[in-house]
GROMACS .gro file of N, CA, C and O in nm:
model
  496
    1UNK      N    1  -4.767  12.616   2.764
    1UNK     CA    2  -4.738  12.601   2.905
    1UNK      C    3  -4.689  12.733   2.962
    1UNK      O    4  -4.607  12.800   2.902
    2UNK      N    5  -4.743  12.768   3.079
    2UNK     CA    6  -4.705  12.892   3.145
    2UNK      C    7  -4.573  12.871   3.217
    2UNK      O    8  -4.559  12.783   3.302
    3UNK      N    9  -4.473  12.950   3.183
    3UNK     CA   10  -4.343  12.938   3.247
    3UNK      C   11  -4.305  13.074   3.302
    3UNK      O   12  -4.248  13.158   3.233
    4UNK      N   13  -4.341  13.098   3.428
    4UNK     CA   14  -4.312  13.227   3.488
    4UNK      C   15  -4.189  13.223   3.579
    4UNK      O   16  -4.165  13.312   3.657
    5UNK      N   17  -4.111  13.116   3.572
    5UNK     CA   18  -3.989  13.105   3.651
    5UNK      C   19  -3.873  13.174   3.576
    5UNK      O   20  -3.873  13.181   3.454
    6UNK      N   21  -3.774  13.222   3.654
    6UNK     CA   22  -3.661  13.287   3.589
    6UNK      C   23  -3.583  13.189   3.500
    6UNK      O   24  -3.579  13.069   3.528
    7UNK      N   25  -3.519  13.240   3.398
    7UNK     CA   26  -3.451  13.151   3.303
    7UNK      C   27  -3.311  13.108   3.346
    7UNK      O   28  -3.256  13.014   3.289
    8UNK      N   29  -3.255  13.170   3.451
    8UNK     CA   30  -3.115  13.137   3.483
    8UNK      C   31  -3.109  13.053   3.612
    8UNK      O   32  -3.194  13.059   3.699
    9UNK      N   33  -3.000  12.972   3.621
    9UNK     CA   34  -2.982  12.881   3.734
    9UNK      C   35  -2.966  12.955   3.867
    9UNK      O   36  -3.015  12.908   3.970
   10UNK      N   37  -2.899  13.067   3.870
   10UNK     CA   38  -2.874  13.140   3.995
   10UNK      C   39  -3.005  13.177   4.064
   10UNK      O   40  -3.023  13.153   4.184
   11UNK      N   41  -3.096  13.237   3.989
   11UNK     CA   42  -3.224  13.276   4.049
   11UNK      C   43  -3.310  13.154   4.082
   11UNK      O   44  -3.382  13.153   4.181
   12UNK      N   45  -3.304  13.050   4.001
   12UNK     CA   46  -3.380  12.928   4.032
   12UNK      C   47  -3.331  12.864   4.162
   12UNK      O   48  -3.412  12.821   4.246
   13UNK      N   49  -3.199  12.859   4.181
   13UNK     CA   50  -3.146  12.805   4.306
   13UNK      C   51  -3.184  12.895   4.424
   13UNK      O   52  -3.213  12.845   4.534
   14UNK      N   53  -3.187  13.026   4.405
   14UNK     CA   54  -3.228  13.117   4.512
   14UNK      C   55  -3.373  13.093   4.550
   14UNK      O   56  -3.408  13.087   4.670
   15UNK      N   57  -3.461  13.077   4.451
   15UNK     CA   58  -3.602  13.047   4.478
   15UNK      C   59  -3.618  12.913   4.551
   15UNK      O   60  -3.696  12.900   4.644
   16UNK      N   61  -3.540  12.814   4.505
   16UNK     CA   62  -3.548  12.683   4.568
   16UNK      C   63  -3.504  12.691   4.714
   16UNK      O   64  -3.568  12.634   4.803
   17UNK      N   65  -3.397  12.764   4.743
   17UNK     CA   66  -3.350  12.781   4.880
   17UNK      C   67  -3.454  12.853   4.965
   17UNK      O   68  -3.482  12.813   5.079
   18UNK      N   69  -3.512  12.958   4.907
   18UNK     CA   70  -3.612  13.036   4.980
   18UNK      C   71  -3.733  12.949   5.013
   18UNK      O   72  -3.783  12.949   5.126
   19UNK      N   73  -3.781  12.872   4.917
   19UNK     CA   74  -3.897  12.785   4.941
   19UNK      C   75  -3.864  12.672   5.039
   19UNK      O   76  -3.948  12.635   5.122
   20UNK      N   77  -3.743  12.619   5.033
   20UNK     CA   78  -3.701  12.515   5.128
   20UNK      C   79  -3.699  12.572   5.270
   20UNK      O   80  -3.740  12.505   5.365
   21UNK      N   81  -3.653  12.697   5.282
   21UNK     CA   82  -3.651  12.762   5.412
   21UNK      C   83  -3.793  12.777   5.467
   21UNK      O   84  -3.821  12.746   5.582
   22UNK      N   85  -3.886  12.821   5.383
   22UNK     CA   86  -4.024  12.837   5.426
   22UNK      C   87  -4.089  12.702   5.458
   22UNK      O   88  -4.163  12.690   5.555
   23UNK      N   89  -4.059  12.601   5.380
   23UNK     CA   90  -4.113  12.469   5.408
   23UNK      C   91  -4.062  12.418   5.544
   23UNK      O   92  -4.139  12.361   5.621
   24UNK      N   93  -3.936  12.444   5.577
   24UNK     CA   94  -3.882  12.404   5.708
   24UNK      C   95  -3.952  12.479   5.821
   24UNK      O   96  -3.985  12.421   5.924
   25UNK      N   97  -3.975  12.609   5.803
   25UNK     CA   98  -4.046  12.688   5.904
   25UNK      C   99  -4.186  12.634   5.926
   25UNK      O  100  -4.233  12.624   6.040
   26UNK      N  101  -4.254  12.600   5.817
   26UNK     CA  102  -4.390  12.546   5.827
   26UNK      C  103  -4.388  12.411   5.899
   26UNK      O  104  -4.470  12.385   5.988
   27UNK      N  105  -4.293  12.324   5.862
   27UNK     CA  106  -4.282  12.194   5.927
   27UNK      C  107  -4.252  12.208   6.077
   27UNK      O  108  -4.307  12.134   6.159
   28UNK      N  109  -4.166  12.303   6.113
   28UNK     CA  110  -4.134  12.328   6.255
   28UNK      C  111  -4.258  12.374   6.331
   28UNK      O  112  -4.282  12.331   6.444
   29UNK      N  113  -4.337  12.461   6.270
   29UNK     CA  114  -4.459  12.511   6.334
   29UNK      C  115  -4.560  12.398   6.352
   29UNK      O  116  -4.623  12.385   6.458
   30UNK      N  117  -4.575  12.314   6.251
   30UNK     CA  118  -4.665  12.199   6.261
   30UNK      C  119  -4.621  12.107   6.375
   30UNK      O  120  -4.703  12.064   6.456
   31UNK      N  121  -4.492  12.079   6.384
   31UNK     CA  122  -4.440  11.992   6.490
   31UNK      C  123  -4.465  12.053   6.628
   31UNK      O  124  -4.503  11.982   6.722
   32UNK      N  125  -4.444  12.184   6.640
   32UNK     CA  126  -4.466  12.250   6.769
   32UNK      C  127  -4.612  12.244   6.810
   32UNK      O  128  -4.644  12.219   6.927
   33UNK      N  129  -4.703  12.267   6.716
   33UNK     CA  130  -4.846  12.261   6.747
   33UNK      C  131  -4.890  12.119   6.781
   33UNK      O  132  -4.971  12.098   6.872
   34UNK      N  133  -4.837  12.021   6.712
   34UNK     CA  134  -4.870  11.882   6.744
   34UNK      C  135  -4.820  11.846   6.884
   34UNK      O  136  -4.890  11.778   6.959
   35UNK      N  137  -4.701  11.892   6.919
   35UNK     CA  138  -4.646  11.867   7.052
   35UNK      C  139  -4.734  11.932   7.159
   35UNK      O  140  -4.765  11.870   7.261
   36UNK      N  141  -4.775  12.056   7.137
   36UNK     CA  142  -4.859  12.126   7.234
   36UNK      C  143  -4.993  12.056   7.251
   36UNK      O  144  -5.041  12.038   7.362
   37UNK      N  145  -5.054  12.012   7.140
   37UNK     CA  146  -5.182  11.941   7.150
   37UNK      C  147  -5.165  11.809   7.224
   37UNK      O  148  -5.252  11.772   7.304
   38UNK      N  149  -5.055  11.738   7.202
   38UNK     CA  150  -5.030  11.612   7.272
   38UNK      C  151  -5.013  11.638   7.422
   38UNK      O  152  -5.065  11.562   7.505
   39UNK      N  153  -4.943  11.745   7.459
   39UNK     CA  154  -4.924  11.778   7.600
   39UNK      C  155  -5.057  11.816   7.666
   39UNK      O  156  -5.084  11.777   7.779
   40UNK      N  157  -5.140  11.892   7.595
   40UNK     CA  158  -5.270  11.930   7.649
   40UNK      C  159  -5.358  11.807   7.669
   40UNK      O  160  -5.427  11.794   7.770
   41UNK      N  161  -5.357  11.717   7.573
   41UNK     CA  162  -5.436  11.594   7.584
   41UNK      C  163  -5.388  11.511   7.703
   41UNK      O  164  -5.468  11.459   7.780
   42UNK      N  165  -5.257  11.500   7.718
   42UNK     CA  166  -5.201  11.426   7.832
   42UNK      C  167  -5.244  11.492   7.963
   42UNK      O  168  -5.280  11.423   8.059
   43UNK      N  169  -5.240  11.625   7.968
   43UNK     CA  170  -5.281  11.697   8.088
   43UNK      C  171  -5.427  11.672   8.122
   43UNK      O  172  -5.463  11.656   8.239
   44UNK      N  173  -5.513  11.667   8.022
   44UNK     CA  174  -5.655  11.639   8.046
   44UNK      C  175  -5.674  11.497   8.100
   44UNK      O  176  -5.761  11.472   8.182
   45UNK      N  177  -5.591  11.404   8.053
   45UNK     CA  178  -5.606  11.264   8.094
   45UNK      C  179  -5.557  11.240   8.236
   45UNK      O  180  -5.611  11.155   8.306
   46UNK      N  181  -5.453  11.310   8.279
   46UNK     CA  182  -5.396  11.285   8.411
   46UNK      C  183  -5.443  11.386   8.517
   46UNK      O  184  -5.403  11.374   8.633
   47UNK      N  185  -5.527  11.481   8.480
   47UNK     CA  186  -5.576  11.580   8.575
   47UNK      C  187  -5.659  11.510   8.682
   47UNK      O  188  -5.746  11.429   8.650
   48UNK      N  189  -5.634  11.539   8.808
   48UNK     CA  190  -5.715  11.475   8.913
   48UNK      C  191  -5.859  11.524   8.906
   48UNK      O  192  -5.887  11.637   8.865
   49UNK      N  193  -5.949  11.438   8.945
   49UNK     CA  194  -6.091  11.472   8.944
   49UNK      C  195  -6.119  11.580   9.048
   49UNK      O  196  -6.053  11.587   9.152
   50UNK      N  197  -6.218  11.663   9.021
   50UNK     CA  198  -6.259  11.765   9.116
   50UNK      C  199  -6.325  11.692   9.234
   50UNK      O  200  -6.410  11.605   9.214
   51UNK      N  201  -6.283  11.724   9.358
   51UNK     CA  202  -6.344  11.656   9.473
   51UNK      C  203  -6.492  11.692   9.484
   51UNK      O  204  -6.535  11.799   9.443
   52UNK      N  205  -6.568  11.598   9.538
   52UNK     CA  206  -6.712  11.622   9.552
   52UNK      C  207  -6.740  11.731   9.656
   52UNK      O  208  -6.832  11.810   9.643
   53UNK      N  209  -6.657  11.734   9.761
   53UNK     CA  210  -6.670  11.833   9.868
   53UNK      C  211  -6.531  11.879   9.908
   53UNK      O  212  -6.435  11.805   9.899
   54UNK      N  213  -6.521  12.001   9.957
   54UNK     CA  214  -6.395  12.046  10.014
   54UNK      C  215  -6.422  12.151  10.119
   54UNK      O  216  -6.529  12.211  10.124
   55UNK      N  217  -6.324  12.166  10.205
   55UNK     CA  218  -6.334  12.264  10.312
   55UNK      C  219  -6.230  12.372  10.288
   55UNK      O  220  -6.115  12.343  10.256
   56UNK      N  221  -6.275  12.495  10.300
   56UNK     CA  222  -6.183  12.609  10.292
   56UNK      C  223  -6.121  12.627  10.430
   56UNK      O  224  -6.191  12.621  10.531
   57UNK      N  225  -5.991  12.646  10.432
   57UNK     CA  226  -5.919  12.655  10.558
   57UNK      C  227  -5.894  12.800  10.596
   57UNK      O  228  -5.870  12.885  10.510
   58UNK      N  229  -5.900  12.825  10.724
   58UNK     CA  230  -5.871  12.958  10.775
   58UNK      C  231  -5.721  12.981  10.781
   58UNK      O  232  -5.641  12.898  10.740
   59UNK      N  233  -5.684  13.095  10.837
   59UNK     CA  234  -5.542  13.124  10.855
   59UNK      C  235  -5.511  13.117  11.003
   59UNK      O  236  -5.599  13.122  11.086
   60UNK      N  237  -5.387  13.105  11.033
   60UNK     CA  238  -5.347  13.102  11.173
   60UNK      C  239  -5.304  12.963  11.215
   60UNK      O  240  -5.285  12.873  11.133
   61UNK      N  241  -5.291  12.946  11.345
   61UNK     CA  242  -5.240  12.823  11.403
   61UNK      C  243  -5.331  12.705  11.372
   61UNK      O  244  -5.448  12.704  11.409
   62UNK      N  245  -5.280  12.609  11.301
   62UNK     CA  246  -5.355  12.488  11.269
   62UNK      C  247  -5.450  12.500  11.152
   62UNK      O  248  -5.510  12.403  11.113
   63UNK      N  249  -5.463  12.618  11.098
   63UNK     CA  250  -5.551  12.644  10.984
   63UNK      C  251  -5.688  12.576  11.002
   63UNK      O  252  -5.719  12.478  10.937
   64UNK      N  253  -5.769  12.628  11.093
   64UNK     CA  254  -5.897  12.565  11.121
   64UNK      C  255  -5.991  12.574  11.000
   64UNK      O  256  -5.982  12.665  10.919
   65UNK      N  257  -6.085  12.478  10.988
   65UNK     CA  258  -6.181  12.484  10.878
   65UNK      C  259  -6.269  12.607  10.892
   65UNK      O  260  -6.316  12.640  11.001
   66UNK      N  261  -6.291  12.677  10.782
   66UNK     CA  262  -6.369  12.800  10.787
   66UNK      C  263  -6.503  12.788  10.715
   66UNK      O  264  -6.603  12.846  10.759
   67UNK      N  265  -6.506  12.710  10.605
   67UNK     CA  266  -6.629  12.705  10.526
   67UNK      C  267  -6.629  12.576  10.443
   67UNK      O  268  -6.527  12.537  10.389
   68UNK      N  269  -6.745  12.512  10.431
   68UNK     CA  270  -6.760  12.391  10.353
   68UNK      C  271  -6.818  12.428  10.217
   68UNK      O  272  -6.907  12.513  10.208
   69UNK      N  273  -6.765  12.365  10.110
   69UNK     CA  274  -6.809  12.394   9.973
   69UNK      C  275  -6.838  12.265   9.897
   69UNK      O  276  -6.780  12.160   9.926
   70UNK      N  277  -6.923  12.276   9.798
   70UNK     CA  278  -6.942  12.169   9.700
   70UNK      C  279  -6.824  12.177   9.604
   70UNK      O  280  -6.777  12.287   9.573
   71UNK      N  281  -6.772  12.063   9.560
   71UNK     CA  282  -6.659  12.063   9.467
   71UNK      C  283  -6.686  12.149   9.346
   71UNK      O  284  -6.795  12.146   9.290
   72UNK      N  285  -6.589  12.227   9.306
   72UNK     CA  286  -6.603  12.314   9.189
   72UNK      C  287  -6.665  12.450   9.220
   72UNK      O  288  -6.689  12.528   9.128
   73UNK      N  289  -6.689  12.480   9.346
   73UNK     CA  290  -6.749  12.610   9.381
   73UNK      C  291  -6.654  12.724   9.343
   73UNK      O  292  -6.536  12.722   9.375
   74UNK      N  293  -6.707  12.823   9.275
   74UNK     CA  294  -6.626  12.936   9.229
   74UNK      C  295  -6.593  13.034   9.341
   74UNK      O  296  -6.503  13.116   9.327
   75UNK      N  297  -6.664  13.027   9.453
   75UNK     CA  298  -6.648  13.127   9.558
   75UNK      C  299  -6.543  13.087   9.662
   75UNK      O  300  -6.517  13.164   9.754
   76UNK      N  301  -6.484  12.971   9.649
   76UNK     CA  302  -6.388  12.925   9.750
   76UNK      C  303  -6.253  12.992   9.731
   76UNK      O  304  -6.213  13.026   9.621
   77UNK      N  305  -6.184  13.007   9.842
   77UNK     CA  306  -6.049  13.062   9.837
   77UNK      C  307  -5.947  12.957   9.797
   77UNK      O  308  -5.981  12.844   9.763
   78UNK      N  309  -5.821  12.993   9.807
   78UNK     CA  310  -5.714  12.904   9.762
   78UNK      C  311  -5.673  12.803   9.870
   78UNK      O  312  -5.617  12.699   9.839
   79UNK      N  313  -5.695  12.834   9.995
   79UNK     CA  314  -5.657  12.741  10.103
   79UNK      C  315  -5.772  12.644  10.124
   79UNK      O  316  -5.871  12.676  10.186
   80UNK      N  317  -5.756  12.523  10.072
   80UNK     CA  318  -5.863  12.425  10.084
   80UNK      C  319  -5.808  12.284  10.081
   80UNK      O  320  -5.696  12.262  10.039
   81UNK      N  321  -5.890  12.192  10.125
   81UNK     CA  322  -5.855  12.050  10.116
   81UNK      C  323  -5.981  11.971  10.089
   81UNK      O  324  -6.090  12.007  10.135
   82UNK      N  325  -5.967  11.865  10.011
   82UNK     CA  326  -6.086  11.783   9.980
   82UNK      C  327  -6.129  11.705  10.103
   82UNK      O  328  -6.047  11.666  10.187
   83UNK      N  329  -6.259  11.685  10.116
   83UNK     CA  330  -6.315  11.603  10.224
   83UNK      C  331  -6.421  11.512  10.165
   83UNK      O  332  -6.476  11.539  10.058
   84UNK      N  333  -6.448  11.406  10.237
   84UNK     CA  334  -6.553  11.314  10.195
   84UNK      C  335  -6.690  11.366  10.238
   84UNK      O  336  -6.703  11.463  10.314
   85UNK      N  337  -6.792  11.300  10.190
   85UNK     CA  338  -6.930  11.339  10.222
   85UNK      C  339  -6.955  11.337  10.372
   85UNK      O  340  -7.013  11.431  10.428
   86UNK      N  341  -6.909  11.231  10.440
   86UNK     CA  342  -6.934  11.220  10.584
   86UNK      C  343  -6.864  11.331  10.661
   86UNK      O  344  -6.921  11.389  10.754
   87UNK      N  345  -6.739  11.362  10.622
   87UNK     CA  346  -6.667  11.469  10.692
   87UNK      C  347  -6.731  11.604  10.665
   87UNK      O  348  -6.740  11.689  10.754
   88UNK      N  349  -6.780  11.626  10.544
   88UNK     CA  350  -6.848  11.753  10.514
   88UNK      C  351  -6.972  11.767  10.601
   88UNK      O  352  -6.998  11.874  10.658
   89UNK      N  353  -7.048  11.659  10.616
   89UNK     CA  354  -7.167  11.663  10.702
   89UNK      C  355  -7.128  11.689  10.847
   89UNK      O  356  -7.191  11.767  10.917
   90UNK      N  357  -7.020  11.621  10.893
   90UNK     CA  358  -6.975  11.639  11.031
   90UNK      C  359  -6.930  11.782  11.057
   90UNK      O  360  -6.964  11.843  11.158
   91UNK      N  361  -6.855  11.839  10.962
   91UNK     CA  362  -6.808  11.978  10.978
   91UNK      C  363  -6.925  12.075  10.983
   91UNK      O  364  -6.929  12.166  11.066
   92UNK      N  365  -7.023  12.056  10.896
   92UNK     CA  366  -7.139  12.144  10.898
   92UNK      C  367  -7.217  12.130  11.028
   92UNK      O  368  -7.263  12.229  11.086
   93UNK      N  369  -7.232  12.007  11.074
   93UNK     CA  370  -7.305  11.983  11.199
   93UNK      C  371  -7.232  12.042  11.319
   93UNK      O  372  -7.295  12.079  11.419
   94UNK      N  373  -7.098  12.053  11.310
   94UNK     CA  374  -7.021  12.106  11.423
   94UNK      C  375  -7.015  12.259  11.421
   94UNK      O  376  -6.952  12.317  11.509
   95UNK      N  377  -7.077  12.321  11.323
   95UNK     CA  378  -7.082  12.467  11.323
   95UNK      C  379  -6.997  12.537  11.219
   95UNK      O  380  -6.995  12.660  11.213
   96UNK      N  381  -6.925  12.462  11.136
   96UNK     CA  382  -6.848  12.525  11.029
   96UNK      C  383  -6.948  12.581  10.928
   96UNK      O  384  -7.046  12.515  10.892
   97UNK      N  385  -6.924  12.700  10.884
   97UNK     CA  386  -7.016  12.772  10.795
   97UNK      C  387  -7.029  12.700  10.660
   97UNK      O  388  -6.933  12.650  10.604
   98UNK      N  389  -7.151  12.699  10.607
   98UNK     CA  390  -7.177  12.647  10.472
   98UNK      C  391  -7.167  12.763  10.374
   98UNK      O  392  -7.216  12.873  10.402
   99UNK      N  393  -7.106  12.741  10.260
   99UNK     CA  394  -7.094  12.845  10.158
   99UNK      C  395  -7.234  12.889  10.114
   99UNK      O  396  -7.320  12.806  10.086
  100UNK      N  397  -7.255  13.018  10.107
  100UNK     CA  398  -7.388  13.068  10.067
  100UNK      C  399  -7.407  13.063   9.916
  100UNK      O  400  -7.519  13.079   9.869
  101UNK      N  401  -7.300  13.038   9.841
  101UNK     CA  402  -7.312  13.031   9.696
  101UNK      C  403  -7.347  12.891   9.648
  101UNK      O  404  -7.440  12.872   9.572
  102UNK      N  405  -7.269  12.792   9.691
  102UNK     CA  406  -7.292  12.655   9.643
  102UNK      C  407  -7.384  12.575   9.735
  102UNK      O  408  -7.433  12.470   9.697
  103UNK      N  409  -7.408  12.622   9.856
  103UNK     CA  410  -7.500  12.566   9.954
  103UNK      C  411  -7.483  12.416   9.975
  103UNK      O  412  -7.570  12.335   9.943
  104UNK      N  413  -7.370  12.376  10.032
  104UNK     CA  414  -7.347  12.233  10.055
  104UNK      C  415  -7.445  12.172  10.154
  104UNK      O  416  -7.474  12.054  10.148
  105UNK      N  417  -7.499  12.253  10.246
  105UNK     CA  418  -7.596  12.200  10.341
  105UNK      C  419  -7.721  12.149  10.269
  105UNK      O  420  -7.774  12.043  10.302
  106UNK      N  421  -7.764  12.220  10.168
  106UNK     CA  422  -7.880  12.177  10.090
  106UNK      C  423  -7.844  12.054  10.006
  106UNK      O  424  -7.921  11.959   9.999
  107UNK      N  425  -7.725  12.056   9.947
  107UNK     CA  426  -7.682  11.942   9.865
  107UNK      C  427  -7.667  11.815   9.950
  107UNK      O  428  -7.686  11.705   9.900
  108UNK      N  429  -7.635  11.832  10.078
  108UNK     CA  430  -7.618  11.718  10.168
  108UNK      C  431  -7.747  11.685  10.243
  108UNK      O  432  -7.747  11.599  10.331
  109UNK      N  433  -7.855  11.753  10.211
  109UNK     CA  434  -7.985  11.731  10.276
  109UNK      C  435  -7.979  11.749  10.427
  109UNK      O  436  -8.038  11.672  10.503
  110UNK      N  437  -7.907  11.850  10.471
  110UNK     CA  438  -7.902  11.883  10.613
  110UNK      C  439  -8.000  11.997  10.636
  110UNK      O  440  -7.987  12.105  10.579
  111UNK      N  441  -8.100  11.972  10.719
  111UNK     CA  442  -8.205  12.071  10.738
  111UNK      C  443  -8.180  12.163  10.856
  111UNK      O  444  -8.206  12.282  10.850
  112UNK      N  445  -8.131  12.110  10.966
  112UNK     CA  446  -8.116  12.191  11.087
  112UNK      C  447  -7.969  12.207  11.121
  112UNK      O  448  -7.911  12.126  11.193
  113UNK      N  449  -7.909  12.313  11.071
  113UNK     CA  450  -7.771  12.343  11.105
  113UNK      C  451  -7.769  12.434  11.226
  113UNK      O  452  -7.855  12.522  11.240
  114UNK      N  453  -7.670  12.415  11.314
  114UNK     CA  454  -7.658  12.511  11.424
  114UNK      C  455  -7.629  12.649  11.365
  114UNK      O  456  -7.551  12.663  11.272
  115UNK      N  457  -7.694  12.750  11.417
  115UNK     CA  458  -7.672  12.884  11.365
  115UNK      C  459  -7.572  12.956  11.453
  115UNK      O  460  -7.573  12.943  11.576
  116UNK      N  461  -7.489  13.032  11.392
  116UNK     CA  462  -7.395  13.113  11.466
  116UNK      C  463  -7.467  13.241  11.508
  116UNK      O  464  -7.549  13.293  11.434
  117UNK      N  465  -7.432  13.293  11.622
  117UNK     CA  466  -7.496  13.419  11.662
  117UNK      C  467  -7.461  13.531  11.563
  117UNK      O  468  -7.348  13.539  11.515
  118UNK      N  469  -7.560  13.609  11.530
  118UNK     CA  470  -7.539  13.720  11.438
  118UNK      C  471  -7.449  13.825  11.503
  118UNK      O  472  -7.453  13.844  11.624
  119UNK      N  473  -7.370  13.890  11.421
  119UNK     CA  474  -7.285  13.998  11.471
  119UNK      C  475  -7.373  14.114  11.515
  119UNK      O  476  -7.467  14.151  11.446
  120UNK      N  477  -7.341  14.167  11.627
  120UNK     CA  478  -7.419  14.279  11.677
  120UNK      C  479  -7.388  14.403  11.598
  120UNK      O  480  -7.273  14.440  11.580
  121UNK      N  481  -7.491  14.469  11.551
  121UNK     CA  482  -7.472  14.592  11.474
  121UNK      C  483  -7.506  14.714  11.557
  121UNK      O  484  -7.500  14.827  11.510
  122UNK      N  485  -7.547  14.692  11.681
  122UNK     CA  486  -7.582  14.805  11.767
  122UNK      C  487  -7.457  14.879  11.809
  122UNK      O  488  -7.352  14.821  11.835
  123UNK      N  489  -7.467  15.011  11.814
  123UNK     CA  490  -7.356  15.095  11.856
  123UNK      C  491  -7.370  15.123  12.003
  123UNK      O  492  -7.475  15.162  12.051
  124UNK      N  493  -7.263  15.098  12.079
  124UNK     CA  494  -7.268  15.119  12.226
  124UNK      C  495  -7.213  15.252  12.262
  124UNK      O  496  -7.124  15.306  12.219
   0.00000   0.00000   0.00000
């Protein structure tokens, strides 16, 4: 039998203490990781669903609607609020700009949107 442990009690108790310390550190790490995974799972379960449509809000008095987006659009700013399908259609029909990236007008099957006048590039 291979016996590579020290022959005296002092060193054996030191090894036992050292290994007990490491076992506690490992158990603490396992518990922390299990807690983090449980919190992440809970977060995934209670996360609100991405709205189907939302409107990006402008700045200033009353924060007027500036642009309509499909839910999950990467190009939207931080000032936004979710809207229903009917309100998204109404906003687009009233002249609120459709996002050129996610194209909510196409997703909503709106063919004739009022066009805003182009900015004049002529120099006076």
